[in-house]
Amino acid sequence: MEKIVILTGAGISAESGLGTFRDAGGLWAQHRIEDVATPEGFARDPALVQAFYNARRAKAATARPNAAHEALARLQAAWPGEVVIVTQNVDELHEKGGAQGVLHMHGILSGALCATCGHRWPAPAEMAAGEPCPACHAPTARPDIVWFGEMPYDMDEIFEHLVNADLFAAIGTSGQVYPAAGFVQEATAAGSRTVELNLEPSATVSQFDETRFGPATQTVPEWVAELLAG
Ligand code: BJW
């Protein structure tokens, strides 16, 4: 039975009303990456970083999964082989749409992490600068988000899935952030077919065997229906 590995990025949640990073008017047009998505930025101004993530946590809490998230959950439930979803998104809309076992390589907005001892716990709706860790009591609670220069989560498991994939799909990701941007190369080297679904060609578009362009709420349900029809 064919194994499908799917990588998703901010584009799949765009039509749920959550901002992407690099599109015009996206999150990085409003904030400098190095201020809000690096450990150095957090050390410099924890209040700014907490405010950035508090706002995104509040927005994600009310966001609804869209037809693309729901189509991937349908594929997982109906496909006779394995369907692994790896997401760079921190919004948990795949789970809200019914997906199982999602690998959150860049963390989750609903999680908190101690920068001192590494303890992880559910984040409150609002986090403040200098909040204490419930385990070691150091005043270093932060969002459980993977910032630039940090190791993404579950990498061993993800690479294991990639080398065993028969089909790799990247959905709504610009292909500008590593290691995720290198997954298509890993999958190709392992003999997998590859497909990109995106609004526009990504930075790695030339590395895919097949491309489908358009809004995720259209392209993903169509692609899933074709797969399930055989
Ligand atoms: C639609 C749509 C619609 C819109 N329908 N589509 C070379 C190799 C390895 C590492 C590096 C390297 N060079 C540099 C590095 C280091 C660095 C990096 O990649 N820098 C680049 C800027 C060059 N990477 C790291 O530091 C990572 N750690 C690391 O590498 O550790 C060492 C390591 C080495 C080797 C193996 C393993 C580990 C950590 C990266 C952490 C990224 N964190 C962020 C922010 C935190 C999360 C958050 O706040 O939410 O994660 S950055 C930001 O970018 C966020 C995203 O998850 C990530 C990717 O963005 P994404 O999802 O692609 O969004 P956009 O906005 O870029 O694109 C949206 C796409 O959707 C577009 O293509 C649109 O067309 C499309 N779209 N509407 C369909 N309706």
PDB file of C-alpha atoms and ligand atoms in Angstrom:
ATOM      1  CA  MET A   1       0.000   0.000   0.000  1.00  0.00           C
ATOM      2  CA  GLU A   2       1.323   3.435  -0.918  1.00  0.00           C
ATOM      3  CA  LYS A   3       2.626   5.692   1.815  1.00  0.00           C
ATOM      4  CA  ILE A   4       1.886   9.409   1.414  1.00  0.00           C
ATOM      5  CA  VAL A   5       3.813  12.101   3.295  1.00  0.00           C
ATOM      6  CA  ILE A   6       2.309  15.605   3.230  1.00  0.00           C
ATOM      7  CA  LEU A   7       4.108  18.799   4.286  1.00  0.00           C
ATOM      8  CA  THR A   8       1.906  21.822   4.915  1.00  0.00           C
ATOM      9  CA  GLY A   9       2.712  25.516   5.353  1.00  0.00           C
ATOM     10  CA  ALA A  10       0.934  28.774   6.085  1.00  0.00           C
ATOM     11  CA  GLY A  11      -0.869  28.768   2.692  1.00  0.00           C
ATOM     12  CA  ILE A  12      -3.203  25.950   3.758  1.00  0.00           C
ATOM     13  CA  SER A  13      -4.530  28.091   6.633  1.00  0.00           C
ATOM     14  CA  ALA A  14      -4.711  31.363   4.649  1.00  0.00           C
ATOM     15  CA  GLU A  15      -8.357  30.801   3.712  1.00  0.00           C
ATOM     16  CA  SER A  16      -9.155  30.185   7.397  1.00  0.00           C
ATOM     17  CA  GLY A  17      -8.195  33.829   7.946  1.00  0.00           C
ATOM     18  CA  LEU A  18      -4.709  33.250   9.384  1.00  0.00           C
ATOM     19  CA  GLY A  19      -1.888  35.313   7.889  1.00  0.00           C
ATOM     20  CA  THR A  20       0.979  33.777   5.939  1.00  0.00           C
ATOM     21  CA  PHE A  21       4.548  34.992   6.560  1.00  0.00           C
ATOM     22  CA  ARG A  22       6.028  36.101   3.254  1.00  0.00           C
ATOM     23  CA  ASP A  23       3.016  37.034   1.103  1.00  0.00           C
ATOM     24  CA  ALA A  24       2.251  40.756   0.626  1.00  0.00           C
ATOM     25  CA  GLY A  25       0.805  42.050   3.920  1.00  0.00           C
ATOM     26  CA  GLY A  26       1.949  38.860   5.675  1.00  0.00           C
ATOM     27  CA  LEU A  27       3.315  38.590   9.205  1.00  0.00           C
ATOM     28  CA  TRP A  28       6.864  39.523   8.219  1.00  0.00           C
ATOM     29  CA  ALA A  29       5.657  42.721   6.550  1.00  0.00           C
ATOM     30  CA  GLN A  30       4.463  43.810  10.009  1.00  0.00           C
ATOM     31  CA  HIS A  31       7.301  42.433  12.182  1.00  0.00           C
ATOM     32  CA  ARG A  32      11.031  41.936  11.741  1.00  0.00           C
ATOM     33  CA  ILE A  33      11.752  38.171  11.779  1.00  0.00           C
ATOM     34  CA  GLU A  34      14.770  38.652  13.989  1.00  0.00           C
ATOM     35  CA  ASP A  35      12.656  40.527  16.592  1.00  0.00           C
ATOM     36  CA  VAL A  36       9.896  37.943  17.033  1.00  0.00           C
ATOM     37  CA  ALA A  37      11.158  34.582  15.715  1.00  0.00           C
ATOM     38  CA  THR A  38      14.653  34.138  17.155  1.00  0.00           C
ATOM     39  CA  PRO A  39      15.879  33.255  20.674  1.00  0.00           C
ATOM     40  CA  GLU A  40      17.986  36.448  20.555  1.00  0.00           C
ATOM     41  CA  GLY A  41      14.868  38.559  19.872  1.00  0.00           C
ATOM     42  CA  PHE A  42      13.105  36.915  22.828  1.00  0.00           C
ATOM     43  CA  ALA A  43      16.086  37.590  25.127  1.00  0.00           C
ATOM     44  CA  ARG A  44      16.125  41.258  23.990  1.00  0.00           C
ATOM     45  CA  ASP A  45      12.407  41.991  24.306  1.00  0.00           C
ATOM     46  CA  PRO A  46      10.339  39.127  25.784  1.00  0.00           C
ATOM     47  CA  ALA A  47       7.260  41.360  26.187  1.00  0.00           C
ATOM     48  CA  LEU A  48       7.161  42.107  22.429  1.00  0.00           C
ATOM     49  CA  VAL A  49       7.525  38.419  21.547  1.00  0.00           C
ATOM     50  CA  GLN A  50       4.855  37.340  24.063  1.00  0.00           C
ATOM     51  CA  ALA A  51       2.483  40.009  22.693  1.00  0.00           C
ATOM     52  CA  PHE A  52       3.093  38.788  19.094  1.00  0.00           C
ATOM     53  CA  TYR A  53       2.289  35.189  20.043  1.00  0.00           C
ATOM     54  CA  ASN A  54      -0.607  36.135  22.390  1.00  0.00           C
ATOM     55  CA  ALA A  55      -2.297  37.848  19.431  1.00  0.00           C
ATOM     56  CA  ARG A  56      -1.689  34.873  17.123  1.00  0.00           C
ATOM     57  CA  ARG A  57      -2.850  32.405  19.825  1.00  0.00           C
ATOM     58  CA  ALA A  58      -6.115  34.355  20.205  1.00  0.00           C
ATOM     59  CA  LYS A  59      -6.667  34.419  16.422  1.00  0.00           C
ATOM     60  CA  ALA A  60      -5.900  30.698  16.007  1.00  0.00           C
ATOM     61  CA  ALA A  61      -8.266  29.790  18.866  1.00  0.00           C
ATOM     62  CA  THR A  62     -11.267  31.089  16.907  1.00  0.00           C
ATOM     63  CA  ALA A  63     -10.117  30.013  13.427  1.00  0.00           C
ATOM     64  CA  ARG A  64     -12.022  27.211  11.701  1.00  0.00           C
ATOM     65  CA  PRO A  65     -10.440  24.503   9.537  1.00  0.00           C
ATOM     66  CA  ASN A  66     -11.179  24.927   5.840  1.00  0.00           C
ATOM     67  CA  ALA A  67     -11.981  22.526   2.990  1.00  0.00           C
ATOM     68  CA  ALA A  68      -8.269  21.757   2.488  1.00  0.00           C
ATOM     69  CA  HIS A  69      -7.679  20.674   6.110  1.00  0.00           C
ATOM     70  CA  GLU A  70     -10.867  18.592   5.969  1.00  0.00           C
ATOM     71  CA  ALA A  71      -9.892  16.955   2.665  1.00  0.00           C
ATOM     72  CA  LEU A  72      -6.539  15.823   4.123  1.00  0.00           C
ATOM     73  CA  ALA A  73      -8.360  14.297   7.121  1.00  0.00           C
ATOM     74  CA  ARG A  74     -10.675  12.472   4.667  1.00  0.00           C
ATOM     75  CA  LEU A  75      -7.659  11.167   2.784  1.00  0.00           C
ATOM     76  CA  GLN A  76      -6.098   9.908   6.029  1.00  0.00           C
ATOM     77  CA  ALA A  77      -9.300   8.085   6.977  1.00  0.00           C
ATOM     78  CA  ALA A  78     -10.010   6.527   3.553  1.00  0.00           C
ATOM     79  CA  TRP A  79      -6.555   5.806   2.093  1.00  0.00           C
ATOM     80  CA  PRO A  80      -5.634   2.108   2.289  1.00  0.00           C
ATOM     81  CA  GLY A  81      -1.976   2.935   3.044  1.00  0.00           C
ATOM     82  CA  GLU A  82      -0.471   5.403   5.515  1.00  0.00           C
ATOM     83  CA  VAL A  83      -0.910   9.194   5.278  1.00  0.00           C
ATOM     84  CA  VAL A  84       1.501  11.212   7.434  1.00  0.00           C
ATOM     85  CA  ILE A  85       0.895  14.945   7.858  1.00  0.00           C
ATOM     86  CA  VAL A  86       3.894  17.074   8.802  1.00  0.00           C
ATOM     87  CA  THR A  87       3.063  20.728   9.372  1.00  0.00           C
ATOM     88  CA  GLN A  88       5.123  23.861   9.818  1.00  0.00           C
ATOM     89  CA  ASN A  89       1.962  25.571  11.065  1.00  0.00           C
ATOM     90  CA  VAL A  90       1.459  26.264  14.740  1.00  0.00           C
ATOM     91  CA  ASP A  91      -2.355  26.706  14.558  1.00  0.00           C
ATOM     92  CA  GLU A  92      -3.530  23.047  15.022  1.00  0.00           C
ATOM     93  CA  LEU A  93      -6.194  23.452  12.309  1.00  0.00           C
ATOM     94  CA  HIS A  94      -5.339  19.990  10.943  1.00  0.00           C
ATOM     95  CA  GLU A  95      -6.518  18.434  14.224  1.00  0.00           C
ATOM     96  CA  LYS A  96      -9.609  20.662  14.280  1.00  0.00           C
ATOM     97  CA  GLY A  97     -10.326  19.352  10.768  1.00  0.00           C
ATOM     98  CA  GLY A  98     -10.119  15.740  11.962  1.00  0.00           C
ATOM     99  CA  ALA A  99      -6.515  14.751  11.125  1.00  0.00           C
ATOM    100  CA  GLN A 100      -4.631  12.300  13.344  1.00  0.00           C
ATOM    101  CA  GLY A 101      -1.003  12.022  14.450  1.00  0.00           C
ATOM    102  CA  VAL A 102       0.081  15.350  12.930  1.00  0.00           C
ATOM    103  CA  LEU A 103       3.789  16.131  13.368  1.00  0.00           C
ATOM    104  CA  HIS A 104       4.236  19.774  14.422  1.00  0.00           C
ATOM    105  CA  MET A 105       7.810  20.468  13.388  1.00  0.00           C
ATOM    106  CA  HIS A 106       7.686  24.189  14.353  1.00  0.00           C
ATOM    107  CA  GLY A 107       5.753  23.715  17.630  1.00  0.00           C
ATOM    108  CA  ILE A 108       2.234  24.827  18.594  1.00  0.00           C
ATOM    109  CA  LEU A 109       0.696  28.095  19.797  1.00  0.00           C
ATOM    110  CA  SER A 110      -1.171  26.222  22.545  1.00  0.00           C
ATOM    111  CA  GLY A 111       2.109  25.083  24.108  1.00  0.00           C
ATOM    112  CA  ALA A 112       4.517  26.725  26.555  1.00  0.00           C
ATOM    113  CA  LEU A 113       8.199  25.839  26.974  1.00  0.00           C
ATOM    114  CA  CYS A 114      10.747  26.709  29.642  1.00  0.00           C
ATOM    115  CA  ALA A 115      13.855  28.235  28.055  1.00  0.00           C
ATOM    116  CA  THR A 116      15.864  27.082  31.084  1.00  0.00           C
ATOM    117  CA  CYS A 117      14.907  23.440  31.755  1.00  0.00           C
ATOM    118  CA  GLY A 118      12.971  22.481  28.585  1.00  0.00           C
ATOM    119  CA  HIS A 119       9.758  21.597  30.482  1.00  0.00           C
ATOM    120  CA  ARG A 120       6.638  21.832  28.231  1.00  0.00           C
ATOM    121  CA  TRP A 121       3.044  22.521  29.361  1.00  0.00           C
ATOM    122  CA  PRO A 122      -0.250  23.900  27.940  1.00  0.00           C
ATOM    123  CA  ALA A 123       0.028  27.656  27.383  1.00  0.00           C
ATOM    124  CA  PRO A 124      -2.488  30.003  28.994  1.00  0.00           C
ATOM    125  CA  ALA A 125      -4.380  32.278  26.580  1.00  0.00           C
ATOM    126  CA  GLU A 126      -2.035  35.130  27.518  1.00  0.00           C
ATOM    127  CA  MET A 127       1.629  34.698  28.434  1.00  0.00           C
ATOM    128  CA  ALA A 128       3.656  37.489  30.050  1.00  0.00           C
ATOM    129  CA  ALA A 129       7.360  38.288  30.055  1.00  0.00           C
ATOM    130  CA  GLY A 130       9.159  36.742  33.013  1.00  0.00           C
ATOM    131  CA  GLU A 131       6.444  34.173  33.725  1.00  0.00           C
ATOM    132  CA  PRO A 132       7.796  31.304  35.904  1.00  0.00           C
ATOM    133  CA  CYS A 133       8.183  27.723  34.734  1.00  0.00           C
ATOM    134  CA  PRO A 134       5.912  25.416  36.799  1.00  0.00           C
ATOM    135  CA  ALA A 135       8.737  22.819  37.001  1.00  0.00           C
ATOM    136  CA  CYS A 136      11.977  24.742  37.735  1.00  0.00           C
ATOM    137  CA  HIS A 137      10.427  28.162  38.639  1.00  0.00           C
ATOM    138  CA  ALA A 138      12.910  30.084  36.436  1.00  0.00           C
ATOM    139  CA  PRO A 139      11.194  33.201  34.982  1.00  0.00           C
ATOM    140  CA  THR A 140      11.775  31.957  31.445  1.00  0.00           C
ATOM    141  CA  ALA A 141       8.424  30.661  30.121  1.00  0.00           C
ATOM    142  CA  ARG A 142       8.142  31.144  26.340  1.00  0.00           C
ATOM    143  CA  PRO A 143       5.864  29.969  23.530  1.00  0.00           C
ATOM    144  CA  ASP A 144       6.600  26.384  22.425  1.00  0.00           C
ATOM    145  CA  ILE A 145       7.543  27.573  18.946  1.00  0.00           C
ATOM    146  CA  VAL A 146      10.661  26.668  16.946  1.00  0.00           C
ATOM    147  CA  TRP A 147      12.518  29.870  16.089  1.00  0.00           C
ATOM    148  CA  PHE A 148      15.347  30.434  13.599  1.00  0.00           C
ATOM    149  CA  GLY A 149      18.542  28.750  14.727  1.00  0.00           C
ATOM    150  CA  GLU A 150      16.632  26.138  16.782  1.00  0.00           C
ATOM    151  CA  MET A 151      16.191  22.463  15.926  1.00  0.00           C
ATOM    152  CA  PRO A 152      12.692  21.648  14.630  1.00  0.00           C
ATOM    153  CA  TYR A 153      10.775  18.882  16.427  1.00  0.00           C
ATOM    154  CA  ASP A 154      10.462  15.229  15.377  1.00  0.00           C
ATOM    155  CA  MET A 155      13.200  15.400  12.708  1.00  0.00           C
ATOM    156  CA  ASP A 156      14.302  11.749  13.052  1.00  0.00           C
ATOM    157  CA  GLU A 157      10.720  10.538  12.679  1.00  0.00           C
ATOM    158  CA  ILE A 158      10.079  12.882   9.744  1.00  0.00           C
ATOM    159  CA  PHE A 159      13.187  11.766   7.815  1.00  0.00           C
ATOM    160  CA  GLU A 160      12.229   8.131   8.480  1.00  0.00           C
ATOM    161  CA  HIS A 161       8.818   8.802   6.913  1.00  0.00           C
ATOM    162  CA  LEU A 162      10.391  10.646   3.957  1.00  0.00           C
ATOM    163  CA  VAL A 163      12.741   7.793   3.024  1.00  0.00           C
ATOM    164  CA  ASN A 164       9.778   5.399   3.006  1.00  0.00           C
ATOM    165  CA  ALA A 165       7.349   7.645   1.110  1.00  0.00           C
ATOM    166  CA  ASP A 166       5.865   6.634  -2.239  1.00  0.00           C
ATOM    167  CA  LEU A 167       4.293  10.069  -2.714  1.00  0.00           C
ATOM    168  CA  PHE A 168       5.392  13.385  -1.163  1.00  0.00           C
ATOM    169  CA  ALA A 169       3.186  16.482  -1.350  1.00  0.00           C
ATOM    170  CA  ALA A 170       4.027  20.035  -0.248  1.00  0.00           C
ATOM    171  CA  ILE A 171       0.989  22.271   0.238  1.00  0.00           C
ATOM    172  CA  GLY A 172       0.997  26.066   0.735  1.00  0.00           C
ATOM    173  CA  THR A 173       4.633  26.516   1.660  1.00  0.00           C
ATOM    174  CA  SER A 174       7.079  28.959   0.050  1.00  0.00           C
ATOM    175  CA  GLY A 175      10.073  26.580   0.174  1.00  0.00           C
ATOM    176  CA  GLN A 176      12.236  29.250   1.786  1.00  0.00           C
ATOM    177  CA  VAL A 177      12.754  27.784   5.255  1.00  0.00           C
ATOM    178  CA  TYR A 178      14.975  24.781   5.959  1.00  0.00           C
ATOM    179  CA  PRO A 179      14.959  21.935   6.796  1.00  0.00           C
ATOM    180  CA  ALA A 180      11.350  21.723   5.465  1.00  0.00           C
ATOM    181  CA  ALA A 181      12.391  23.184   2.093  1.00  0.00           C
ATOM    182  CA  GLY A 182      14.787  20.247   1.658  1.00  0.00           C
ATOM    183  CA  PHE A 183      12.140  17.537   2.147  1.00  0.00           C
ATOM    184  CA  VAL A 184      11.347  17.363  -1.586  1.00  0.00           C
ATOM    185  CA  GLN A 185      15.000  16.527  -2.293  1.00  0.00           C
ATOM    186  CA  GLU A 186      15.025  13.843   0.437  1.00  0.00           C
ATOM    187  CA  ALA A 187      11.842  12.286  -0.906  1.00  0.00           C
ATOM    188  CA  THR A 188      13.078  12.361  -4.514  1.00  0.00           C
ATOM    189  CA  ALA A 189      16.393  10.760  -3.525  1.00  0.00           C
ATOM    190  CA  ALA A 190      14.423   7.980  -1.820  1.00  0.00           C
ATOM    191  CA  GLY A 191      12.446   7.322  -5.028  1.00  0.00           C
ATOM    192  CA  SER A 192       9.182   9.057  -4.118  1.00  0.00           C
ATOM    193  CA  ARG A 193       6.947  10.887  -6.603  1.00  0.00           C
ATOM    194  CA  THR A 194       6.510  14.543  -5.602  1.00  0.00           C
ATOM    195  CA  VAL A 195       3.749  17.109  -6.046  1.00  0.00           C
ATOM    196  CA  GLU A 196       3.476  20.780  -5.102  1.00  0.00           C
ATOM    197  CA  LEU A 197       0.088  22.409  -4.437  1.00  0.00           C
ATOM    198  CA  ASN A 198       0.376  26.163  -4.040  1.00  0.00           C
ATOM    199  CA  LEU A 199      -1.204  29.452  -5.008  1.00  0.00           C
ATOM    200  CA  GLU A 200       2.001  30.365  -6.854  1.00  0.00           C
ATOM    201  CA  PRO A 201       5.237  28.499  -7.639  1.00  0.00           C
ATOM    202  CA  SER A 202       7.437  28.102  -4.551  1.00  0.00           C
ATOM    203  CA  ALA A 203      11.219  28.613  -4.398  1.00  0.00           C
ATOM    204  CA  THR A 204      11.645  24.847  -4.891  1.00  0.00           C
ATOM    205  CA  VAL A 205       9.013  24.361  -7.624  1.00  0.00           C
ATOM    206  CA  SER A 206      11.506  22.997 -10.170  1.00  0.00           C
ATOM    207  CA  GLN A 207      12.263  20.032  -7.888  1.00  0.00           C
ATOM    208  CA  PHE A 208       8.707  18.627  -8.016  1.00  0.00           C
ATOM    209  CA  ASP A 209       7.455  16.053 -10.557  1.00  0.00           C
ATOM    210  CA  GLU A 210       3.995  17.624 -10.649  1.00  0.00           C
ATOM    211  CA  THR A 211       2.549  21.046  -9.757  1.00  0.00           C
ATOM    212  CA  ARG A 212      -0.994  22.244  -9.154  1.00  0.00           C
ATOM    213  CA  PHE A 213      -1.646  25.943  -8.698  1.00  0.00           C
ATOM    214  CA  GLY A 214      -4.674  27.618  -7.113  1.00  0.00           C
ATOM    215  CA  PRO A 215      -6.196  28.248  -3.683  1.00  0.00           C
ATOM    216  CA  ALA A 216      -5.774  25.273  -1.341  1.00  0.00           C
ATOM    217  CA  THR A 217      -9.537  25.028  -0.696  1.00  0.00           C
ATOM    218  CA  GLN A 218      -9.924  24.115  -4.394  1.00  0.00           C
ATOM    219  CA  THR A 219      -6.741  22.250  -5.317  1.00  0.00           C
ATOM    220  CA  VAL A 220      -6.505  20.047  -2.200  1.00  0.00           C
ATOM    221  CA  PRO A 221     -10.074  18.608  -2.274  1.00  0.00           C
ATOM    222  CA  GLU A 222      -9.667  17.988  -6.056  1.00  0.00           C
ATOM    223  CA  TRP A 223      -6.309  16.240  -5.553  1.00  0.00           C
ATOM    224  CA  VAL A 224      -7.695  14.127  -2.683  1.00  0.00           C
ATOM    225  CA  ALA A 225     -10.762  13.129  -4.740  1.00  0.00           C
ATOM    226  CA  GLU A 226      -8.472  12.024  -7.606  1.00  0.00           C
ATOM    227  CA  LEU A 227      -6.286   9.972  -5.249  1.00  0.00           C
ATOM    228  CA  LEU A 228      -9.288   8.265  -3.654  1.00  0.00           C
ATOM    229  CA  ALA A 229     -10.863   7.560  -7.069  1.00  0.00           C
ATOM    230  CA  GLY A 230      -7.638   5.714  -7.985  1.00  0.00           C
TER     231      GLY A 230
HETATM  232  C1  BJW B   1      -1.350  29.609  -0.612  1.00  0.00           C
HETATM  233  C2  BJW B   1      -2.508  30.301  -0.337  1.00  0.00           C
HETATM  234  C3  BJW B   1      -3.685  29.617  -0.564  1.00  0.00           C
HETATM  235  C4  BJW B   1      -0.895  31.616   0.121  1.00  0.00           C
HETATM  236  N1  BJW B   1      -3.652  28.373  -1.022  1.00  0.00           N
HETATM  237  N2  BJW B   1      -1.332  28.360  -1.070  1.00  0.00           N
HETATM  238  C5  BJW B   1      20.085  25.492   4.962  1.00  0.00           C
HETATM  239  C6  BJW B   1      19.823  24.233   5.520  1.00  0.00           C
HETATM  240  C7  BJW B   1      19.304  24.108   6.810  1.00  0.00           C
HETATM  241  C8  BJW B   1      19.030  25.251   7.560  1.00  0.00           C
HETATM  242  C9  BJW B   1      19.287  26.501   7.015  1.00  0.00           C
HETATM  243  C10 BJW B   1      19.812  26.617   5.745  1.00  0.00           C
HETATM  244  N3  BJW B   1      19.962  27.917   5.496  1.00  0.00           N
HETATM  245  C11 BJW B   1      19.529  28.610   6.574  1.00  0.00           C
HETATM  246  C12 BJW B   1      19.108  27.773   7.524  1.00  0.00           C
HETATM  247  C13 BJW B   1      18.552  28.162   8.851  1.00  0.00           C
HETATM  248  C14 BJW B   1      17.096  28.544   8.904  1.00  0.00           C
HETATM  249  C15 BJW B   1      16.516  28.906   7.526  1.00  0.00           C
HETATM  250  O1  BJW B   1      15.897  28.112   6.851  1.00  0.00           O
HETATM  251  N4  BJW B   1      16.673  30.150   7.109  1.00  0.00           N
HETATM  252  C16 BJW B   1      16.127  30.575   5.809  1.00  0.00           C
HETATM  253  C17 BJW B   1      15.478  31.933   5.979  1.00  0.00           C
HETATM  254  C18 BJW B   1      17.215  30.522   4.775  1.00  0.00           C
HETATM  255  N5  BJW B   1      16.340  27.457   9.470  1.00  0.00           N
HETATM  256  C19 BJW B   1      16.280  27.259  10.789  1.00  0.00           C
HETATM  257  O2  BJW B   1      16.887  27.986  11.570  1.00  0.00           O
HETATM  258  C20 BJW B   1      15.488  26.079  11.298  1.00  0.00           C
HETATM  259  N6  BJW B   1      16.290  25.277  12.125  1.00  0.00           N
HETATM  260  C21 BJW B   1      17.329  24.583  11.622  1.00  0.00           C
HETATM  261  O3  BJW B   1      17.622  24.619  10.444  1.00  0.00           O
HETATM  262  O4  BJW B   1      17.985  23.799  12.553  1.00  0.00           O
HETATM  263  C22 BJW B   1      19.174  23.068  12.108  1.00  0.00           C
HETATM  264  C23 BJW B   1      18.860  21.849  11.274  1.00  0.00           C
HETATM  265  C24 BJW B   1      19.663  21.547  10.207  1.00  0.00           C
HETATM  266  C25 BJW B   1      19.411  20.417   9.417  1.00  0.00           C
HETATM  267  C26 BJW B   1      18.372  19.563   9.765  1.00  0.00           C
HETATM  268  C27 BJW B   1      17.580  19.874  10.843  1.00  0.00           C
HETATM  269  C28 BJW B   1      17.808  21.020  11.586  1.00  0.00           C
HETATM  270  C29 BJW B   1      14.295  26.548  12.137  1.00  0.00           C
HETATM  271  C30 BJW B   1      13.267  27.246  11.315  1.00  0.00           C
HETATM  272  C31 BJW B   1      12.143  27.796  12.204  1.00  0.00           C
HETATM  273  C32 BJW B   1      11.100  28.578  11.392  1.00  0.00           C
HETATM  274  N7  BJW B   1      10.227  29.250  12.249  1.00  0.00           N
HETATM  275  C33 BJW B   1       9.137  30.029  11.680  1.00  0.00           C
HETATM  276  C34 BJW B   1       8.513  30.970  12.764  1.00  0.00           C
HETATM  277  C35 BJW B   1       8.027  30.241  13.947  1.00  0.00           C
HETATM  278  C36 BJW B   1       6.633  29.683  13.794  1.00  0.00           C
HETATM  279  C37 BJW B   1       5.579  30.755  13.896  1.00  0.00           C
HETATM  280  O5  BJW B   1       5.789  31.824  14.479  1.00  0.00           O
HETATM  281  O6  BJW B   1       4.466  30.499  13.375  1.00  0.00           O
HETATM  282  O7  BJW B   1       8.164  29.159  11.114  1.00  0.00           O
HETATM  283  S1  BJW B   1       9.608  31.066  10.328  1.00  0.00           S
HETATM  284  C38 BJW B   1       8.122  30.903   9.429  1.00  0.00           C
HETATM  285  O8  BJW B   1       8.455  30.322   8.144  1.00  0.00           O
HETATM  286  C39 BJW B   1       7.283  29.862  10.194  1.00  0.00           C
HETATM  287  C40 BJW B   1       6.832  28.977   9.079  1.00  0.00           C
HETATM  288  O9  BJW B   1       6.482  27.687   9.589  1.00  0.00           O
HETATM  289  C41 BJW B   1       7.992  28.970   8.123  1.00  0.00           C
HETATM  290  C42 BJW B   1       7.664  28.559   6.717  1.00  0.00           C
HETATM  291  O10 BJW B   1       6.785  29.468   6.133  1.00  0.00           O
HETATM  292  P1  BJW B   1       5.661  28.958   5.133  1.00  0.00           P
HETATM  293  O11 BJW B   1       4.697  28.097   5.845  1.00  0.00           O
HETATM  294  O12 BJW B   1       6.295  28.397   3.915  1.00  0.00           O
HETATM  295  O13 BJW B   1       4.890  30.329   4.837  1.00  0.00           O
HETATM  296  P2  BJW B   1       5.211  31.490   3.758  1.00  0.00           P
HETATM  297  O14 BJW B   1       4.471  32.698   4.159  1.00  0.00           O
HETATM  298  O15 BJW B   1       6.654  31.615   3.506  1.00  0.00           O
HETATM  299  O16 BJW B   1       4.590  30.927   2.396  1.00  0.00           O
HETATM  300  C43 BJW B   1       3.188  30.779   2.239  1.00  0.00           C
HETATM  301  C44 BJW B   1       2.945  30.031   0.953  1.00  0.00           C
HETATM  302  O17 BJW B   1       1.561  29.767   0.843  1.00  0.00           O
HETATM  303  C45 BJW B   1       3.363  30.828  -0.316  1.00  0.00           C
HETATM  304  O18 BJW B   1       4.113  29.962  -1.159  1.00  0.00           O
HETATM  305  C46 BJW B   1       2.027  31.200  -0.961  1.00  0.00           C
HETATM  306  O19 BJW B   1       2.085  31.165  -2.397  1.00  0.00           O
HETATM  307  C47 BJW B   1       1.132  30.113  -0.464  1.00  0.00           C
HETATM  308  N8  BJW B   1      -0.270  30.493  -0.331  1.00  0.00           N
HETATM  309  N9  BJW B   1      -2.151  31.595   0.094  1.00  0.00           N
HETATM  310  C48 BJW B   1      -2.443  27.804  -1.290  1.00  0.00           C
HETATM  311  N10 BJW B   1      -4.884  30.233  -0.346  1.00  0.00           N
END
